[in-house]
Each structure stands twice: as structure tokens, then as C-alpha cells.
Amino acid sequence: MMKMKKWGRGLLGVGVFIVSQVAPSAVQAGDDFLLPAYTPGDVFLVVNARTNPEQEFVRDYWKEVFDAVHESGISEDIMGLLNSFGAADPDHAAKIEEFHQMGLKMFEAVEWSKLAEKEFLYAMRMPKLEVEGNSMHTGGPESIWIFRGTEASSPQNFTGLANMAGMLLEHIGQFAGAEFKLNLTDENGIHRAEVRFEENGFGWGLQQKGDIIVMTLGDSIADEVAALLLGKGSAKSIAANARYRDAFAALPKAEDETFFFDMQRMLGDIREITNKVFASMGVDQKIINGQTSEGKTGTGSNPEALKIAQEAYEAYQAKDVAKALELINQALAKDNTDSVILYNAACFNALQGNKEKAFSFLDKAVEAGFYEPTSIKADADLKSLHGDPRFGAAINEASEPVLGPAPMRLVRRIMNSMSMIDYVAVSAYTDGFTTMADSHCVLTSHAKSQAIYKVFGDRKPLSDFAKFLPQETQSFSVSGGIDIVALYDFVHDSISDWGADGVSILGQWDGIQAQVGFSLRDDILSWIQGDGIQATINMESGTASVMMIRVSDDEKAAKMVGSGIDAVAELVQGLAAQNPMMSMMAIRTSPATNEKLAGFKNVFIGMTPKPAIVGVKDGYIFLSESEEAVLLCLETAAGEHPNVTKNEQVMSEALAPSGSFRAVTFEDLRGLGQQISEVLQVVQMVGGMAGMAVPPQYQPVLGTALSITGKLIRPAGMITFFKSSAGLTTFDGTKWVTKQKVNYFSPLEREASTN
């Protein structure tokens, strides 16, 4: 039985909330990142931030927006909403006001702008699993938040945070019917405030020394941080970790933020936990340690039986299955315990339609030592047994002696797939009015041996990103995507590792496809290449988007797309016969009006006046709301129209690839604030129309929610400082390298654009 120490999770949410209030405006100008030196070296996740003076303009921009939100009066609406939930309770309003005043008092006790005036760090590591007899105990992942302020502000903020924690613990205790005591200590110059939710177990705490405040959540991480703060003990910090240092040495120097995710560290900790769990379930230690593999035992002891079995196999190869079955029965008369002879008997009976005998011999073969589940699953001779729960049970029985129980096999498969990644590191910095982030996703040396690698790693690099993008392109995404067939195969095999239930599900799935004469893998996924292009295009008639998916066979793709549209239209028509309301969703098609788009269809859904244009050409499926936009893309690819490289504004802000690449994106963000405002207006309008159908008791809640929505329209409209965002990813077989940037208006440009 797995026992989680649940009270720690409540304060984890509190800690995350506090950090969310601090981190966006944390950190003033300054020196290098210092907090990793106080972070234990066995964490797997580190986010470290400080403020770059160059980013002052960004903070000023967002301050305008947040000030507008504060001035909008939504706090009064929120209080009114809380009051409305307990209108029947005469004391409810007083309780809400008491809660409100308590919250104000707590937050006023901390000078939030000074809490992380210099630097902020968040880190996480996996918990330890304690096994006591048949009982297992573990806390949640251990976390630390480190705030570097000033020598003057940190002591006061520590006191304020400790008082806040005390008040919260009191209320949590009242709610939970338990008492949580905050213990205050002062030792070796470190002020500490801590609470344990179980004796010597999971706890939450604060520490303060000099200009540093640390908040911890976990079993032992607090003491380790204290030792690092004092420079005592043998514990090593993440700053001394060679993998951590080397990861950032390969990236541009960080000015704003760093991010480090050590996949191998996390998986190593998870393996330690899962191995203990499987050992407690009685799984053989050799299986847990990976010292066993698929194979056959219990065969070859009777030469005479083997000779006859070989004759049976030769008859099978000659396509004489009846003779093969006759001979294998003779071999069984000589030795009915040989696992290979029993397995061949199962195959020959299955081929002859003797299903019950086939299952009987398959079970006996596994029992005798035929421990090759992969061979059993892939053997076409046993295809007639697929879909029967007994087939899944046989595979499970063949797997357990060498690969462990089904839960273990599935966990191992997932973890082995994740082990393809070594680590991810990101370095963020600012260049003028552009924020930059460079990242490396590094693969392990054995990555190519993992089945999941085929999904992502074997993709051919792309070139000529601008081929289908006309000069009028406003935003775009060109991606190499994934190998969809490889993903299907990976999911298929993963389900089979689920054990008997998984194999049974796959058998049923195969049976359904056989009944309808349709294979998802072979009839659809096999011709979808996975590459994709998305473009937003500005034209005289307006803005339109085009989506393109690369295919390997234009003719087959066109046929399947047409059949798919017809099938959906027929389905809706059938539903409309039972429910007339469905007729409003009726689908009708007509040929594209432009003769250059022969084979394309306009697809109308219900009463919508504007159709979707769908078709296949030049190796891509096209989907758009505009024939003109599709035609522009095709003319651009044919060299009959200038491409996006002639768009000076886009090219000055994008990260255009100079060679092969995996993905490139560009998004114009100039209208972001207006778009958000328009969405909020639509929500307010639709909510108002729907209000008549809302029960009277819920109308005050809806009215308040719509009031809040309306008050956020103006602040959203003030988000006028973004120009665009861009990204570029390449892959050299060992790592994905991604560069991203966000372009902002300078204060002068922004002022000029709004006047």
C-alpha cells in the first residue's frame, strides 16, 4: 500500500501561489547567478532568474496592464461573487470579510518587491521511498524556493512570511481537525521556521541568512540547504555539478534566466522507487536488474522427437500444413514437454482452424518454457487467435518469467522511451528590445535504440522554408513534425505491454478494422508524412489562414479526403433523420470556383455562408477558408509569385534558417491585445444572451463573472507592446538546438504607433 503524506501538498499550493506573486517582478540589476551554490546537487529541475536592467521597459509595460486591472474594480466583483455563494447564511458575509482582512494583513506583512530583489531560484528533486514490511511511505517531490533580497529587507520579510505561515497553519488545522505547530529556531546565524506534518517526515519550512530566504517542502532538503548556506558538510551543490556547468558552457551566457532539466537524474530516482515497489511485489531481483531476456527453455532433450519436428517444419515450409500437423503430433507422442514442439503444434492447429487445440498447445508451450512474447505477438500463424482474451493471457504468461508483470513492463517501456533524452538546458538573455532564449535538448548515446526515437529522430531535415509562403504572409509555422506511423506502432506495442488486457484490446481493434475493411495504419497514416505548414496571409480581401499537411501519394490522399468528407456528410444526414436539429449541421460540397484549383472542394457546414476549401496538390493536403489564399501558396511554390523572403518586416524579425532545419515559426503579435479584447467581448455577449436560460439562483454568479469579463477588456487592449515572436529548431542527430525570440516595440515606437 502506497501512503502519501497529504498535508504537505496543501502548503505546496500555497508556496506556488506565493512564488507566482513574486517571480514576475523579481530581481534587480546585477551580478551573476549565485543561488545554485545553495541548491543540493541531486535536484533534477532548476529554474534560476534575475532581472536584467535592459528589461526595465518590459516591466514598465506590464505594470501599466496590471495597474489597469487593479483600477478596474474586479476585486470588488470577486468579493461580491464570494458573498453570493453563501447568501442563505447570515454570517457568510462576515466570514468572507474576515478572510479578506486576514489575507490583506498577511500580504501587507511582506515587502514583496524586495523579496527577490537580486535573484530567484526554484528547484525540485524526487522523493525517497521508505519500505517498512508491507507498507511503503513517500512524500511528494521535494522543492525549494530561494529568494535573494538585501541584508536590510530579508530579516523583515522572513518574519512576515513566518507570521503568514503561522496564520495559514492555524486555519488549515481548524479545517483538518489537527494541530500544526510552527517551530522557530535560530542557530549558526540561520533563522528557521518549520512545521512537520508527520514526525521526522514531510515538512515545510523557511530559512533566512543574510540576504537569502529559502522556502522548502520535503523530508530532508531543508537541512541540506542549511548546510550549503553555512558551507558545512559533504553535500555538493548543483553549481558544482559538472553536467550542470557543461550544459550552460555550451550555450550563450545567460543574463535573464536559466532552465535545467536533468532527465537522467529524474529517471534514476524513479527507477530506484519503482524497483523497490516491484521487489515488494515479489518480482525476481534478476528481472528487476534486467538480467533476464526473452528465450526458450525446456527444448532439445529428445533427439527422435526433434527429428520428426524438423520434418514437420519442412512440410510447413512446403505449404503442406495438414502433413505438418500430422508429423508434429507424432513428435508430441515422443515428447509432449518440449516447448518448441508444443509451440509449433499451436501454430499448425491455428492455421487449420483448430482454435481450441491451438490455445491448449500455446498454453502448454509457455508453461514448458517458451518465453518469447515478442515472437508470439508477431507470429502470423497465430493471427486467428488475436482478439481472444486467452491470447493476451498467454502472452502475459510468456512475459512474466523474463520481463516481469504487466505493470512493470509498461512502466519500463515508458521510462526507457523517456531515457532517450539526457538533459534540457535553456539560457535567456536580452538584446536591445528583443528577449532571446537558446535551448539544447541533448540525447543519450543509446537514444537510437529506443523505439520512440523513430517517432522524432528519424525525420528528414527540411529546407526551403519559404517555398509555399507568399510575400503577404503575416505569420507562419513550418515543421518537420513526427513519423505518424512510428507513433502508431509505438502506442500499439505499448498497449500490448499492458498485458492480457492490452493484447485483448488490440485484438478487438484489429477485429473492428477487419469487419469494416479498413486499416487506420495502412489506409490513412501510411500516406501522411507528418510535415506541416501553417500560414496567415494578408490579402486585399482580408486575412486568411492556410493549413498544409504533406502526403506521399496525392491521388490516394485526394481519394481518402473525399471519402472522409462524404462519410461525415452521410453520418450527419443519418443523425438528422433521427433528430431534426442535426439538419442545421448538414454538410454539402461544391467544386472550387477557380479553375486552377481543379479537384478542390468547397465544404459548407450548416448555414455558414463561408465554406472551407479542401484539396490535394503538390504533395500537400490544403485546408483554408479562402481559395485566393490557397492559390497564392501554390503560385508561390511554382515561382509565379514572390515568397515571404521579400517581406522586409517579417524577415527583419524572424529567425530564417540558412540551411536544413526541423522547425521554423513566426507570429505577428501586433494585434494581440485587440484579439484578446475581442474574445472577451464575445464571451460577454454570448454570456449575456445565455443568461436568460440560467436558473435564477445562478444568475448573480453569471452577472458578476460577466462584469469581471467586461472590466478586463480595457486592460487587455493595453497589451500593445509586442511586435512578434520567432523560433528556429535544428537537429544534428545528437541534440535539438532551438533559438527563440520575442520582439517588442521600444517605448518611442510604441508611443508613435498609438498616436
Coordinates of N, CA and C in Angstrom, one line a residue, residues 271 375 427 432 447 461 469 537 543 713:
R271 N 13.5 5.1 -11.0 CA 13.8 3.7 -11.1 C 14.1 3.1 -9.7
S375 N 7.8 -12.9 -30.2 CA 7.6 -13.8 -31.3 C 6.2 -14.2 -31.4
S427 N 19.1 29.0 -21.9 CA 19.8 30.3 -21.5 C 19.0 31.4 -22.1
G432 N 18.8 44.5 -26.7 CA 18.0 45.7 -27.1 C 16.6 45.5 -26.7
A447 N 20.1 6.6 -27.5 CA 18.8 7.1 -27.9 C 18.2 6.4 -29.1
P461 N 15.6 16.2 -42.5 CA 15.6 17.7 -42.3 C 14.8 18.4 -43.4
L469 N 5.2 30.0 -48.9 CA 4.8 31.1 -48.2 C 4.9 32.4 -49.0
I537 N -2.2 34.9 -44.0 CA -1.9 35.7 -45.2 C -2.8 36.9 -45.2
T543 N -7.8 38.8 -44.2 CA -6.8 37.9 -43.7 C -7.4 36.5 -43.8
I713 N -11.6 44.0 -20.4 CA -11.4 44.3 -21.8 C -10.4 45.5 -22.0

